[in-house]
C-alpha positions as CSV (number, residue, x, y, z in Angstrom):
1,X,-65.6,3.9,-27.8
2,X,-63.3,5.6,-30.3
3,X,-62.4,7.7,-27.6
4,X,-61.4,4.8,-25.2
5,X,-59.1,3.5,-28.4
6,X,-57.2,6.6,-28.9
7,X,-56.6,6.8,-24.7
8,X,-55.3,3.5,-25.1
9,X,-53.2,4.0,-28.0
10,X,-52.0,7.4,-26.5
11,X,-50.8,5.6,-22.7
12,X,-49.4,2.8,-24.9
13,X,-47.5,5.1,-26.7
14,X,-46.7,7.3,-23.3
15,X,-45.5,3.8,-21.7
16,X,-43.0,2.6,-25.1
17,X,-41.2,6.1,-24.7
18,X,-40.8,6.1,-20.8
19,X,-40.0,1.8,-21.1
20,X,-37.2,3.5,-24.0
21,X,-35.9,6.0,-21.8
22,X,-36.1,3.7,-18.6
23,X,-33.5,0.9,-20.7
24,X,-31.0,4.2,-22.1
25,X,-30.7,5.0,-18.1
26,X,-30.6,1.7,-16.9
27,X,-27.8,1.0,-19.4
28,X,-25.9,4.6,-18.6
29,X,-26.5,3.5,-14.5
30,X,-24.9,0.2,-15.2
31,X,-21.9,1.9,-16.9
32,X,-21.5,4.2,-14.1
33,X,-21.2,1.6,-11.7
34,X,-19.2,-0.2,-13.5
35,X,-16.5,2.5,-13.3
36,X,-17.3,3.4,-9.9
37,X,-16.3,-0.4,-9.3
38,X,-12.8,-0.5,-11.0
39,X,-12.3,3.6,-9.8
40,X,-12.6,2.1,-6.4
41,X,-10.8,-1.3,-6.7
42,X,-8.0,1.3,-8.1
43,X,-7.3,3.8,-5.0
44,X,-8.1,0.7,-2.8
45,X,-4.8,-1.1,-4.2
46,X,-3.2,2.3,-4.0
47,X,-3.7,2.7,-0.6
48,X,-3.0,-0.5,0.4
49,X,0.2,-0.4,-1.5
50,X,1.1,2.6,0.1
51,X,0.2,1.5,3.7
52,X,2.5,-1.5,2.9
53,X,4.9,-0.1,1.8
54,X,5.1,2.6,4.6
55,X,4.7,0.1,7.1
56,X,7.7,-2.2,6.2
57,X,9.7,1.0,5.7
58,X,10.5,0.9,1.8
59,X,8.9,4.1,0.6
60,X,12.4,5.2,1.6
61,X,14.1,3.3,-1.3
62,X,11.6,3.7,-3.5
63,X,12.9,5.2,-7.1
64,X,16.1,4.3,-5.7
65,X,19.3,2.3,-6.6
66,X,19.4,0.0,-4.1
67,X,22.8,-2.3,-3.2
68,X,22.7,-4.9,-0.2
69,X,26.5,-4.5,1.6
70,X,27.3,-6.7,4.6
71,X,28.1,-4.7,8.0
72,X,29.7,-5.5,11.2
73,X,27.8,-5.0,14.6
74,X,29.9,-2.3,17.0
75,X,27.5,-1.7,19.8
76,X,25.1,-3.0,20.9
77,X,22.1,-2.6,23.9
78,X,18.5,-3.4,25.2
79,X,16.0,-0.8,25.7
80,X,13.2,-0.6,28.1
81,X,10.1,-0.9,26.4
82,X,6.6,-1.2,28.4
83,X,6.4,-3.9,31.1
84,X,9.1,-6.1,31.5
85,X,9.6,-5.3,27.7
86,X,12.5,-5.5,26.0
87,X,14.5,-5.0,22.8
88,X,18.3,-5.0,21.3
89,X,19.5,-1.9,19.4
90,X,22.5,-2.4,17.1
91,X,25.0,0.7,16.0
92,X,26.5,-1.1,12.9
93,X,29.3,0.0,10.2
94,X,29.2,-0.4,6.3
95,X,31.3,0.7,3.6
96,X,29.9,1.9,0.3
97,X,31.9,3.3,-2.5
98,X,35.1,3.6,-0.2
99,X,33.3,5.5,2.9
100,X,32.8,4.4,5.9
101,X,28.7,4.8,6.9
102,X,27.1,3.9,10.2
103,X,23.3,3.5,11.1
104,X,21.5,2.1,13.8
105,X,18.9,-0.7,13.7
106,X,16.5,-3.1,15.6
107,X,17.7,-5.9,16.0
108,X,14.6,-7.9,17.3
109,X,13.5,-7.4,14.1
110,X,15.0,-11.1,13.1
111,X,14.0,-12.8,16.3
112,X,17.8,-13.1,16.8
113,X,20.0,-11.3,19.2
114,X,23.3,-9.8,17.7
115,X,26.4,-9.5,19.4
116,X,29.0,-6.4,18.7
117,X,31.5,-8.5,15.6
118,X,28.2,-10.1,14.1
119,X,28.1,-10.0,10.2
120,X,24.6,-8.4,9.3
121,X,23.6,-7.3,5.8
122,X,21.8,-4.0,5.3
123,X,20.0,-2.4,2.3
124,X,21.2,0.9,1.3
125,X,21.0,3.6,-1.5
126,X,23.9,4.5,-4.2
127,X,22.4,8.2,-3.9
128,X,22.1,8.4,0.1
129,X,24.0,5.6,1.4
130,X,23.1,7.3,4.9
131,X,19.0,5.8,4.0
132,X,19.6,2.2,5.2
133,X,17.7,-0.9,6.8
134,X,18.5,-3.9,8.7
135,X,17.8,-7.3,6.6
136,X,19.2,-9.9,7.8
137,X,22.6,-12.0,8.5
138,X,23.9,-13.3,5.6
């Protein structure tokens, strides 16, 4: 009978040690999962932000002083692409700090066709005004 009581006490002691180790490892695992969740959310956000900046062509303006200038359309022509699809390419001239620059852009991104002599708004940088992007019409 004493052996059986000792065996039961030993078994309950082993169980309590196992339970303590299990609860400690469960807490550590829970903290690790929460940390991994937030790290993955951070990287997904960073990845989608980078993809968005690349898709909208805003990477080239990152960290630079941006200005918006009016530009005059000097040339326009239609480019064939695919089966019966055409898009309009325009060339515009704009002045930044007394110097004249020229840039080409895709006009149909704004769903309005431009004619020679129209005024458009161009986003450019002060550091390198050759970096530009068609924004829209004033």
